[in-house]
mmCIF file of C-alpha atoms and ligand atoms in Angstrom:
data_model
loop_
_atom_site.group_PDB
_atom_site.id
_atom_site.type_symbol
_atom_site.label_atom_id
_atom_site.label_comp_id
_atom_site.label_asym_id
_atom_site.label_seq_id
_atom_site.Cartn_x
_atom_site.Cartn_y
_atom_site.Cartn_z
ATOM 1 C CA MET A 1 -20.707 147.662 107.719
ATOM 2 C CA THR A 2 -21.690 147.869 104.063
ATOM 3 C CA ALA A 3 -19.842 145.952 101.383
ATOM 4 C CA THR A 4 -18.120 149.118 100.218
ATOM 5 C CA ALA A 5 -16.929 150.378 103.624
ATOM 6 C CA ALA A 6 -13.142 150.743 103.799
ATOM 7 C CA PRO A 7 -11.574 147.981 105.900
ATOM 8 C CA THR A 8 -10.144 148.982 109.280
ATOM 9 C CA LYS A 9 -7.761 146.081 109.980
ATOM 10 C CA THR A 10 -4.195 146.783 108.831
ATOM 11 C CA ILE A 11 -3.873 143.552 106.819
ATOM 12 C CA LEU A 12 -7.183 144.124 105.021
ATOM 13 C CA ARG A 13 -6.136 147.712 104.270
ATOM 14 C CA ALA A 14 -2.893 146.510 102.684
ATOM 15 C CA LEU A 15 -4.795 143.911 100.678
ATOM 16 C CA ALA A 16 -7.149 146.650 99.478
ATOM 17 C CA GLY A 17 -4.102 148.493 98.118
ATOM 18 C CA GLU A 18 -3.479 151.034 100.869
ATOM 19 C CA VAL A 19 0.103 152.184 101.437
ATOM 20 C CA GLN A 20 0.819 152.295 105.182
ATOM 21 C CA ALA A 21 3.692 154.053 106.954
ATOM 22 C CA VAL A 22 4.305 150.909 109.014
ATOM 23 C CA PRO A 23 3.529 147.702 107.128
ATOM 24 C CA PRO A 24 1.385 145.096 108.895
ATOM 25 C CA VAL A 25 3.295 141.911 109.713
ATOM 26 C CA TRP A 26 2.873 138.193 110.297
ATOM 27 C CA MET A 27 5.147 135.179 109.677
ATOM 28 C CA MET A 28 4.718 131.934 107.797
ATOM 29 C CA ARG A 29 4.813 129.044 110.331
ATOM 30 C CA GLN A 30 4.443 131.566 113.129
ATOM 31 C CA ALA A 31 2.892 128.790 115.221
ATOM 32 C CA GLY A 32 5.698 126.283 115.140
ATOM 33 C CA ARG A 33 8.523 124.412 116.758
ATOM 34 C CA TYR A 34 10.724 127.455 117.521
ATOM 35 C CA LEU A 35 8.172 128.314 120.257
ATOM 36 C CA PRO A 36 8.359 126.332 123.531
ATOM 37 C CA GLU A 37 4.617 126.830 124.081
ATOM 38 C CA TYR A 38 3.928 125.239 120.645
ATOM 39 C CA ARG A 39 6.091 122.220 121.523
ATOM 40 C CA ALA A 40 4.243 121.833 124.820
ATOM 41 C CA THR A 41 0.800 121.924 123.178
ATOM 42 C CA ARG A 42 1.901 119.511 120.442
ATOM 43 C CA ALA A 43 3.099 117.102 123.159
ATOM 44 C CA GLN A 44 -0.285 117.459 124.871
ATOM 45 C CA ALA A 45 -2.039 116.618 121.578
ATOM 46 C CA GLY A 46 0.231 113.578 121.070
ATOM 47 C CA ASP A 47 1.540 114.307 117.590
ATOM 48 C CA PHE A 48 1.326 116.856 114.786
ATOM 49 C CA LEU A 49 -1.731 115.431 113.010
ATOM 50 C CA SER A 50 -3.663 114.984 116.255
ATOM 51 C CA LEU A 51 -2.922 118.654 116.900
ATOM 52 C CA CYS A 52 -4.244 119.646 113.453
ATOM 53 C CA TYR A 53 -7.514 117.760 114.081
ATOM 54 C CA ASN A 54 -8.037 118.987 117.667
ATOM 55 C CA PRO A 55 -9.937 122.300 117.312
ATOM 56 C CA GLU A 56 -9.293 123.535 120.878
ATOM 57 C CA LEU A 57 -5.564 122.835 120.746
ATOM 58 C CA ALA A 58 -5.142 123.953 117.107
ATOM 59 C CA ALA A 59 -6.824 127.251 118.050
ATOM 60 C CA GLU A 60 -4.539 127.492 121.094
ATOM 61 C CA VAL A 61 -1.321 127.165 119.032
ATOM 62 C CA THR A 62 -2.701 129.635 116.468
ATOM 63 C CA LEU A 63 -3.204 132.172 119.275
ATOM 64 C CA GLN A 64 0.209 131.648 120.918
ATOM 65 C CA PRO A 65 2.272 133.828 118.529
ATOM 66 C CA ILE A 66 -0.462 136.506 118.622
ATOM 67 C CA ARG A 67 -0.173 136.707 122.414
ATOM 68 C CA ARG A 68 3.629 136.677 122.368
ATOM 69 C CA TYR A 69 4.231 139.122 119.501
ATOM 70 C CA GLY A 70 1.005 140.926 118.586
ATOM 71 C CA PHE A 71 1.136 140.072 114.869
ATOM 72 C CA ASP A 72 -1.426 141.732 112.590
ATOM 73 C CA ALA A 73 -2.604 138.415 111.155
ATOM 74 C CA SER A 74 -3.110 134.937 112.394
ATOM 75 C CA ILE A 75 -2.956 131.916 110.092
ATOM 76 C CA LEU A 76 -5.157 128.956 110.827
ATOM 77 C CA PHE A 77 -3.121 126.066 112.222
ATOM 78 C CA ALA A 78 -3.515 123.081 109.895
ATOM 79 C CA ASP A 79 -1.507 121.601 107.005
ATOM 80 C CA ILE A 80 -1.831 121.530 103.235
ATOM 81 C CA LEU A 81 -1.744 117.720 103.357
ATOM 82 C CA LEU A 82 -5.040 117.391 105.230
ATOM 83 C CA LEU A 83 -6.870 117.827 101.906
ATOM 84 C CA PRO A 84 -5.292 114.751 100.241
ATOM 85 C CA GLN A 85 -6.133 112.844 103.407
ATOM 86 C CA ALA A 86 -9.749 114.031 103.114
ATOM 87 C CA LEU A 87 -9.706 112.778 99.514
ATOM 88 C CA GLY A 88 -8.719 109.342 100.752
ATOM 89 C CA ALA A 89 -4.900 109.293 100.819
ATOM 90 C CA ASP A 90 -3.184 107.770 103.844
ATOM 91 C CA LEU A 91 -1.136 110.413 105.670
ATOM 92 C CA TRP A 92 1.326 110.246 108.534
ATOM 93 C CA PHE A 93 4.277 112.325 109.736
ATOM 94 C CA VAL A 94 7.646 110.816 110.568
ATOM 95 C CA THR A 95 9.162 112.877 113.392
ATOM 96 C CA GLY A 96 12.280 114.710 112.276
ATOM 97 C CA GLU A 97 11.689 113.778 108.628
ATOM 98 C CA GLY A 98 8.327 115.066 107.417
ATOM 99 C CA PRO A 99 5.130 113.899 105.794
ATOM 100 C CA ARG A 100 4.474 110.489 104.233
ATOM 101 C CA LEU A 101 1.452 109.627 102.082
ATOM 102 C CA SER A 102 0.233 106.684 100.087
ATOM 103 C CA THR A 103 1.374 107.186 96.477
ATOM 104 C CA LEU A 104 -0.645 107.762 93.307
ATOM 105 C CA SER A 105 0.628 107.275 89.762
ATOM 106 C CA ASP A 106 -2.204 106.491 87.331
ATOM 107 C CA ALA A 107 -5.843 106.948 86.330
ATOM 108 C CA GLU A 108 -6.940 104.210 88.743
ATOM 109 C CA GLY A 109 -5.414 106.102 91.633
ATOM 110 C CA VAL A 110 -7.213 109.289 90.623
ATOM 111 C CA ALA A 111 -10.514 107.434 90.153
ATOM 112 C CA ALA A 112 -10.208 105.945 93.648
ATOM 113 C CA LEU A 113 -10.199 109.379 95.312
ATOM 114 C CA LYS A 114 -13.306 110.283 97.278
ATOM 115 C CA PRO A 115 -15.807 112.725 95.732
ATOM 116 C CA THR A 116 -15.301 116.392 96.560
ATOM 117 C CA GLU A 117 -18.434 116.568 98.768
ATOM 118 C CA ALA A 118 -16.857 113.956 101.040
ATOM 119 C CA ILE A 119 -13.903 116.151 102.089
ATOM 120 C CA HIS A 120 -15.891 118.068 104.700
ATOM 121 C CA GLU A 121 -16.354 114.974 106.840
ATOM 122 C CA THR A 122 -12.601 114.736 107.470
ATOM 123 C CA LEU A 123 -12.021 118.495 107.459
ATOM 124 C CA SER A 124 -14.842 119.568 109.788
ATOM 125 C CA PRO A 125 -12.460 119.890 112.793
ATOM 126 C CA VAL A 126 -10.503 122.458 110.747
ATOM 127 C CA TYR A 127 -13.679 124.501 110.233
ATOM 128 C CA GLU A 128 -14.332 124.211 113.962
ATOM 129 C CA THR A 129 -10.837 125.641 114.634
ATOM 130 C CA VAL A 130 -11.662 128.585 112.366
ATOM 131 C CA LYS A 131 -14.920 129.187 114.261
ATOM 132 C CA ILE A 132 -13.104 129.245 117.611
ATOM 133 C CA LEU A 133 -10.494 131.652 116.237
ATOM 134 C CA ALA A 134 -13.096 133.968 114.711
ATOM 135 C CA ARG A 135 -14.505 134.281 118.252
ATOM 136 C CA GLU A 136 -11.278 134.513 120.212
ATOM 137 C CA LEU A 137 -8.837 136.549 118.151
ATOM 138 C CA PRO A 138 -8.320 140.190 119.142
ATOM 139 C CA ARG A 139 -10.567 142.324 116.940
ATOM 140 C CA GLU A 140 -7.666 144.024 115.104
ATOM 141 C CA VAL A 141 -6.111 140.700 114.020
ATOM 142 C CA THR A 142 -7.028 139.261 110.611
ATOM 143 C CA LEU A 143 -7.699 135.531 110.315
ATOM 144 C CA ILE A 144 -6.115 133.876 107.273
ATOM 145 C CA GLY A 145 -7.238 130.472 106.019
ATOM 146 C CA PHE A 146 -5.158 128.507 103.513
ATOM 147 C CA ALA A 147 -4.721 125.528 101.252
ATOM 148 C CA GLY A 148 -1.959 124.116 99.101
ATOM 149 C CA ALA A 149 -2.087 124.834 95.379
ATOM 150 C CA PRO A 150 -3.002 121.837 93.182
ATOM 151 C CA TRP A 151 0.535 121.361 91.792
ATOM 152 C CA THR A 152 2.218 121.388 95.203
ATOM 153 C CA VAL A 153 -0.380 119.075 96.737
ATOM 154 C CA ALA A 154 -0.116 116.769 93.702
ATOM 155 C CA THR A 155 3.673 116.513 94.132
ATOM 156 C CA TYR A 156 3.151 115.058 97.621
ATOM 157 C CA MET A 157 0.263 112.792 96.564
ATOM 158 C CA ILE A 158 2.242 111.341 93.668
ATOM 159 C CA ALA A 159 5.605 110.862 95.408
ATOM 160 C CA GLY A 160 4.164 110.083 98.846
ATOM 161 C CA ARG A 161 6.626 112.547 100.394
ATOM 162 C CA GLY A 162 8.526 115.752 99.814
ATOM 163 C CA THR A 163 11.065 115.468 96.996
ATOM 164 C CA PRO A 164 13.959 117.806 96.144
ATOM 165 C CA ASP A 165 13.049 118.140 92.440
ATOM 166 C CA GLN A 166 9.402 116.951 92.339
ATOM 167 C CA GLY A 167 10.654 114.234 89.956
ATOM 168 C CA PRO A 168 7.779 111.754 90.412
ATOM 169 C CA ALA A 169 5.143 114.439 89.654
ATOM 170 C CA HIS A 170 7.043 115.583 86.558
ATOM 171 C CA ALA A 171 7.307 111.930 85.495
ATOM 172 C CA MET A 172 3.554 111.294 85.874
ATOM 173 C CA LYS A 173 2.807 114.532 84.004
ATOM 174 C CA ALA A 174 4.893 113.212 81.093
ATOM 175 C CA ALA A 175 3.880 109.532 81.180
ATOM 176 C CA GLU A 176 0.197 109.791 82.140
ATOM 177 C CA PRO A 177 -0.887 113.254 80.983
ATOM 178 C CA GLU A 178 -4.615 112.529 81.125
ATOM 179 C CA ALA A 179 -4.489 111.047 84.607
ATOM 180 C CA PHE A 180 -2.275 113.915 85.736
ATOM 181 C CA ASP A 181 -4.707 116.502 84.348
ATOM 182 C CA ALA A 182 -7.600 114.671 86.010
ATOM 183 C CA LEU A 183 -5.756 114.852 89.337
ATOM 184 C CA MET A 184 -5.109 118.583 88.878
ATOM 185 C CA ALA A 185 -8.802 119.136 88.066
ATOM 186 C CA ARG A 186 -9.902 117.166 91.135
ATOM 187 C CA LEU A 187 -7.530 119.186 93.338
ATOM 188 C CA THR A 188 -8.618 122.499 91.828
ATOM 189 C CA GLU A 189 -12.249 121.728 92.615
ATOM 190 C CA ALA A 190 -11.611 120.326 96.095
ATOM 191 C CA THR A 191 -9.340 123.262 97.013
ATOM 192 C CA THR A 192 -12.067 125.721 96.019
ATOM 193 C CA GLU A 193 -14.614 123.934 98.229
ATOM 194 C CA TYR A 194 -12.145 123.646 101.121
ATOM 195 C CA LEU A 195 -11.295 127.360 101.045
ATOM 196 C CA SER A 196 -14.956 128.305 100.651
ATOM 197 C CA ALA A 197 -15.825 126.314 103.763
ATOM 198 C CA GLN A 198 -13.018 128.023 105.715
ATOM 199 C CA VAL A 199 -14.454 131.424 104.762
ATOM 200 C CA GLU A 200 -17.951 130.312 105.728
ATOM 201 C CA ALA A 201 -16.537 129.343 109.119
ATOM 202 C CA GLY A 202 -14.944 132.788 109.589
ATOM 203 C CA ALA A 203 -11.653 133.113 107.677
ATOM 204 C CA GLU A 204 -11.319 136.682 106.349
ATOM 205 C CA VAL A 205 -8.533 136.112 103.818
ATOM 206 C CA VAL A 206 -7.244 132.957 102.153
ATOM 207 C CA LYS A 207 -3.764 132.090 100.974
ATOM 208 C CA ILE A 208 -2.827 129.520 98.333
ATOM 209 C CA PHE A 209 0.604 127.948 98.935
ATOM 210 C CA ASP A 210 2.365 126.743 95.777
ATOM 211 C CA SER A 211 5.630 125.837 97.471
ATOM 212 C CA TRP A 212 6.985 123.918 94.471
ATOM 213 C CA ALA A 213 5.836 126.295 91.707
ATOM 214 C CA GLY A 214 9.518 127.030 91.001
ATOM 215 C CA SER A 215 10.052 123.623 89.412
ATOM 216 C CA LEU A 216 7.495 124.428 86.687
ATOM 217 C CA LYS A 217 9.050 126.196 83.724
ATOM 218 C CA GLY A 218 7.605 128.099 80.786
ATOM 219 C CA ALA A 219 4.304 126.712 79.478
ATOM 220 C CA ASP A 220 4.186 124.230 82.397
ATOM 221 C CA PHE A 221 4.203 127.136 84.851
ATOM 222 C CA THR A 222 1.273 128.726 83.037
ATOM 223 C CA ARG A 223 -0.694 125.509 82.832
ATOM 224 C CA TYR A 224 -0.057 124.011 86.278
ATOM 225 C CA ALA A 225 0.658 126.980 88.567
ATOM 226 C CA LEU A 226 -0.984 130.031 87.026
ATOM 227 C CA GLU A 227 -4.157 128.513 85.538
ATOM 228 C CA PRO A 228 -5.228 126.485 88.610
ATOM 229 C CA ALA A 229 -4.685 129.573 90.797
ATOM 230 C CA GLN A 230 -6.712 131.625 88.346
ATOM 231 C CA GLN A 231 -9.532 129.050 88.377
ATOM 232 C CA ILE A 232 -9.662 128.760 92.164
ATOM 233 C CA ILE A 233 -9.589 132.548 92.589
ATOM 234 C CA ALA A 234 -12.284 133.108 89.944
ATOM 235 C CA ALA A 235 -14.558 130.493 91.548
ATOM 236 C CA LEU A 236 -14.033 131.926 95.050
ATOM 237 C CA LYS A 237 -14.577 135.516 93.914
ATOM 238 C CA ALA A 238 -17.768 134.539 92.075
ATOM 239 C CA ARG A 239 -19.172 133.353 95.413
ATOM 240 C CA LEU A 240 -17.367 135.760 97.725
ATOM 241 C CA PRO A 241 -16.619 138.956 95.773
ATOM 242 C CA ASP A 242 -15.042 140.762 98.766
ATOM 243 C CA LEU A 243 -12.688 137.937 99.766
ATOM 244 C CA PRO A 244 -9.013 138.998 99.586
ATOM 245 C CA ILE A 245 -6.720 136.251 98.289
ATOM 246 C CA ILE A 246 -2.943 135.870 98.645
ATOM 247 C CA ALA A 247 -1.110 133.653 96.154
ATOM 248 C CA PHE A 248 2.364 132.241 96.865
ATOM 249 C CA PRO A 249 3.983 130.763 93.751
ATOM 250 C CA ARG A 250 7.255 130.147 95.598
ATOM 251 C CA GLN A 251 10.470 130.475 93.582
ATOM 252 C CA ALA A 252 8.559 131.717 90.538
ATOM 253 C CA GLY A 253 11.391 134.148 89.706
ATOM 254 C CA ASP A 254 10.518 136.172 86.609
ATOM 255 C CA GLN A 255 7.124 134.490 86.549
ATOM 256 C CA TYR A 256 6.130 136.554 89.588
ATOM 257 C CA ILE A 257 5.738 139.386 87.086
ATOM 258 C CA GLY A 258 2.060 139.743 86.166
ATOM 259 C CA PHE A 259 0.997 136.800 88.363
ATOM 260 C CA ALA A 260 -1.495 138.888 90.387
ATOM 261 C CA ARG A 261 -2.999 140.400 87.263
ATOM 262 C CA ALA A 262 -3.297 137.044 85.484
ATOM 263 C CA THR A 263 -4.767 135.141 88.447
ATOM 264 C CA GLY A 264 -6.866 137.855 90.091
ATOM 265 C CA ALA A 265 -4.936 137.524 93.375
ATOM 266 C CA ASP A 266 -5.027 140.591 95.634
ATOM 267 C CA CYS A 267 -1.493 139.962 96.869
ATOM 268 C CA VAL A 268 1.491 137.931 95.774
ATOM 269 C CA ALA A 269 3.773 136.470 98.436
ATOM 270 C CA ILE A 270 7.427 136.648 97.464
ATOM 271 C CA ASP A 271 10.113 134.223 98.588
ATOM 272 C CA ASN A 272 13.638 135.325 99.451
ATOM 273 C CA SER A 273 15.301 134.270 96.197
ATOM 274 C CA VAL A 274 14.253 137.558 94.577
ATOM 275 C CA ASP A 275 15.483 140.983 95.618
ATOM 276 C CA ALA A 276 13.047 143.380 97.286
ATOM 277 C CA ASP A 277 13.962 146.309 95.016
ATOM 278 C CA TRP A 278 13.372 144.140 91.941
ATOM 279 C CA ALA A 279 10.034 142.918 93.334
ATOM 280 C CA ALA A 280 8.933 146.469 94.185
ATOM 281 C CA LYS A 281 9.585 147.514 90.632
ATOM 282 C CA HIS A 282 8.178 144.494 88.798
ATOM 283 C CA VAL A 283 5.577 142.886 91.081
ATOM 284 C CA GLN A 284 4.340 145.551 93.499
ATOM 285 C CA VAL A 285 3.284 147.672 90.500
ATOM 286 C CA ASP A 286 0.239 145.368 90.301
ATOM 287 C CA GLY A 287 -0.750 145.634 93.969
ATOM 288 C CA CYS A 288 0.053 144.345 97.413
ATOM 289 C CA VAL A 289 3.084 142.132 97.968
ATOM 290 C CA GLN A 290 4.023 140.075 100.994
ATOM 291 C CA GLY A 291 7.520 138.997 101.997
ATOM 292 C CA ASN A 292 10.497 138.565 101.729
ATOM 293 C CA LEU A 293 12.922 138.241 104.660
ATOM 294 C CA ALA A 294 15.138 135.129 104.488
ATOM 295 C CA PRO A 295 14.216 132.866 107.445
ATOM 296 C CA HIS A 296 17.903 132.304 108.378
ATOM 297 C CA HIS A 297 18.044 135.864 109.735
ATOM 298 C CA LEU A 298 15.792 134.773 112.588
ATOM 299 C CA VAL A 299 18.290 132.067 113.485
ATOM 300 C CA GLU A 300 21.342 134.315 113.250
ATOM 301 C CA GLY A 301 19.898 137.638 114.465
ATOM 302 C CA GLY A 302 22.430 140.432 114.974
ATOM 303 C CA PRO A 303 22.858 143.583 112.904
ATOM 304 C CA ALA A 304 22.137 141.742 109.621
ATOM 305 C CA LEU A 305 18.600 140.896 110.798
ATOM 306 C CA VAL A 306 17.864 144.534 111.599
ATOM 307 C CA ALA A 307 19.515 145.888 108.445
ATOM 308 C CA GLU A 308 17.793 143.418 106.133
ATOM 309 C CA THR A 309 14.389 143.960 107.787
ATOM 310 C CA LYS A 310 14.724 147.721 107.352
ATOM 311 C CA ARG A 311 15.949 147.327 103.776
ATOM 312 C CA ILE A 312 12.846 145.284 102.865
ATOM 313 C CA VAL A 313 10.480 147.735 104.577
ATOM 314 C CA LYS A 314 12.103 150.609 102.689
ATOM 315 C CA ALA A 315 12.136 148.816 99.333
ATOM 316 C CA PHE A 316 8.380 148.193 99.527
ATOM 317 C CA SER A 317 7.453 151.486 101.240
ATOM 318 C CA LYS A 318 5.953 153.131 98.159
ATOM 319 C CA GLY A 319 3.241 150.515 97.631
ATOM 320 C CA PRO A 320 0.980 148.190 99.608
ATOM 321 C CA HIS A 321 3.101 145.716 101.605
ATOM 322 C CA ILE A 322 2.608 143.042 104.245
ATOM 323 C CA PHE A 323 5.906 142.232 105.937
ATOM 324 C CA ASN A 324 6.592 138.490 106.112
ATOM 325 C CA LEU A 325 9.359 135.968 105.610
ATOM 326 C CA GLY A 326 10.247 134.440 102.245
ATOM 327 C CA HIS A 327 9.340 131.002 103.659
ATOM 328 C CA GLY A 328 8.391 129.516 107.030
ATOM 329 C CA ILE A 329 10.321 130.315 110.203
ATOM 330 C CA THR A 330 12.546 127.347 111.070
ATOM 331 C CA PRO A 331 12.660 125.361 114.336
ATOM 332 C CA GLU A 332 16.189 126.709 115.020
ATOM 333 C CA ALA A 333 15.008 130.346 115.085
ATOM 334 C CA ASP A 334 15.493 132.281 118.330
ATOM 335 C CA PRO A 335 12.113 133.624 119.577
ATOM 336 C CA GLU A 336 13.921 136.782 120.782
ATOM 337 C CA ASN A 337 14.963 137.552 117.207
ATOM 338 C CA VAL A 338 11.293 137.888 116.261
ATOM 339 C CA HIS A 339 11.020 140.740 118.783
ATOM 340 C CA ARG A 340 14.090 142.350 117.181
ATOM 341 C CA MET A 341 12.526 142.031 113.729
ATOM 342 C CA LEU A 342 9.274 143.611 114.960
ATOM 343 C CA GLU A 343 11.202 146.444 116.616
ATOM 344 C CA ALA A 344 12.994 147.097 113.296
ATOM 345 C CA ILE A 345 9.641 147.237 111.474
ATOM 346 C CA ARG A 346 7.534 149.130 114.009
ATOM 347 C CA GLY A 347 10.226 151.208 115.734
HETATM 348 O O1 CP3 B 401 2.086 128.951 108.607
HETATM 349 C C1 CP3 B 401 1.525 128.515 109.633
HETATM 350 O O2 CP3 B 401 1.941 128.714 110.775
HETATM 351 C C2 CP3 B 401 0.205 127.775 109.479
HETATM 352 C C3 CP3 B 401 0.264 126.360 109.533
HETATM 353 C C4 CP3 B 401 0.936 125.631 108.399
HETATM 354 C C5 CP3 B 401 1.666 124.434 108.592
HETATM 355 N N1 CP3 B 401 1.997 123.944 107.373
HETATM 356 C C6 CP3 B 401 1.968 123.813 109.884
HETATM 357 C C7 CP3 B 401 3.070 122.843 109.966
HETATM 358 C C8 CP3 B 401 0.926 125.889 107.036
HETATM 359 C C9 CP3 B 401 0.356 127.082 106.294
HETATM 360 C C10 CP3 B 401 1.579 124.803 106.407
HETATM 361 C C11 CP3 B 401 1.708 124.710 104.949
HETATM 362 C C12 CP3 B 401 2.481 123.615 104.387
HETATM 363 N N2 CP3 B 401 2.587 122.333 104.822
HETATM 364 C C13 CP3 B 401 3.199 123.732 103.172
HETATM 365 C C14 CP3 B 401 3.243 124.948 102.317
HETATM 366 C C15 CP3 B 401 4.176 125.986 102.838
HETATM 367 C C16 CP3 B 401 5.633 125.591 102.863
HETATM 368 O O3 CP3 B 401 6.169 125.464 103.939
HETATM 369 O O4 CP3 B 401 6.207 125.448 101.764
HETATM 370 C C17 CP3 B 401 3.796 122.490 102.934
HETATM 371 C C18 CP3 B 401 4.678 122.143 101.760
HETATM 372 C C19 CP3 B 401 3.386 121.610 103.972
HETATM 373 C C20 CP3 B 401 3.703 120.180 104.112
HETATM 374 C C21 CP3 B 401 4.514 119.939 105.314
HETATM 375 N N3 CP3 B 401 4.036 120.043 106.607
HETATM 376 C C22 CP3 B 401 5.868 119.553 105.372
HETATM 377 C C23 CP3 B 401 6.765 119.347 104.174
HETATM 378 C C24 CP3 B 401 6.191 119.433 106.707
HETATM 379 C C25 CP3 B 401 7.491 118.926 107.272
HETATM 380 C C26 CP3 B 401 8.536 119.967 107.230
HETATM 381 C C27 CP3 B 401 8.570 120.707 108.527
HETATM 382 O O5 CP3 B 401 8.629 121.954 108.486
HETATM 383 O O6 CP3 B 401 8.551 120.043 109.546
HETATM 384 C C28 CP3 B 401 5.047 119.793 107.486
HETATM 385 C C29 CP3 B 401 4.924 119.839 108.939
HETATM 386 C C30 CP3 B 401 4.379 121.073 109.564
HETATM 387 N N4 CP3 B 401 3.339 121.811 109.103
HETATM 388 C C31 CP3 B 401 4.819 121.635 110.800
HETATM 389 C C32 CP3 B 401 3.997 122.741 111.063
HETATM 390 C C33 CP3 B 401 4.034 123.633 112.262
HETATM 391 C C34 CP3 B 401 5.898 121.067 111.695
HETATM 392 C C35 CP3 B 401 5.379 119.797 112.276
HETATM 393 C C36 CP3 B 401 5.720 119.577 113.727
HETATM 394 O O7 CP3 B 401 5.288 120.329 114.617
HETATM 395 O O8 CP3 B 401 6.394 118.568 113.978
#
């Protein structure tokens, strides 16, 4: 295949701007606790982090939803918080609660982080997972690698946990602006190297998750969500010109408009707080969009799931679209509802 040959995989075609009669589909957190086979493999690994760092088992859980549902894409099984751990933060998960990390609040904390070159030592099992998947995935399935965006990762590193309003990160940004900017610069560089290494190992697309972008307003959004994404994408594209990149500035609202153009992303993932018709008009004009079914429909099912799925497919039918949820599928979701969603998309 030459560099200019048109892609054949449905996800790559959508990312190249092709409008398809049936949109390709995958789901955020498609390997997760709603699946009994995921829970069994996680138990075999011992805990969530041991699963992330066990290439054979991480590849196994990545493949489980592909076998069960035949999604068009597979997302590497890992977590955005492995990168802070590779930079030297302590990381652990409290069952039923979520992640915990050592905290960081000043220039000393930033200076104590490991150099970027050191991340690969901790993250090499992740690259090994990618290599296994590149070998074992069905040939029509696209392999997506990912990382957290600098702002979102910083919110966890600063607070040591998930926070409802990202207060500690906003506080450090105000009180220690130089240290905060140094942290963002370190994360921007390390994220670029991490994603590059995933592509070298076999990832075909990468996605940048900025789950807390919505708490950045106005000039802060530009400086801490848009600009880091732009820098990471520019650096990746300089090395890997054909690499398609999905950006997910979750809850960006009006700031979704022009985000792809400004950052160079090939696709913008859209959460479920914005309406599909609005997004088709204002965001899809710039290229491929991904999203935006509300995850609760996969818990509730019924006619609303089918109607909403069809409404989203129709709203985005005139441009390039990858069907997905607006955020990750939840542990309470009924696996049978995923079949119903796929039936509504594929007929
Ligand atoms: O999407 C996928 O299936 C790929 C794997 C993936 C996971 N986390 C696995 C996971 C991806 C892409 C992530 C990204 C991630 N991790 C984000 C960004 C996307 C988002 O959801 O906003 C964030 C903020 C994290 C950090 C994180 N990891 C939190 C806050 C939690 C606890 C909340 C929860 O859902 O349990 C996790 C744990 C986590 N990451 C689980 C999975 C499957 C559940 C852990 C378990 O099995 O016990």
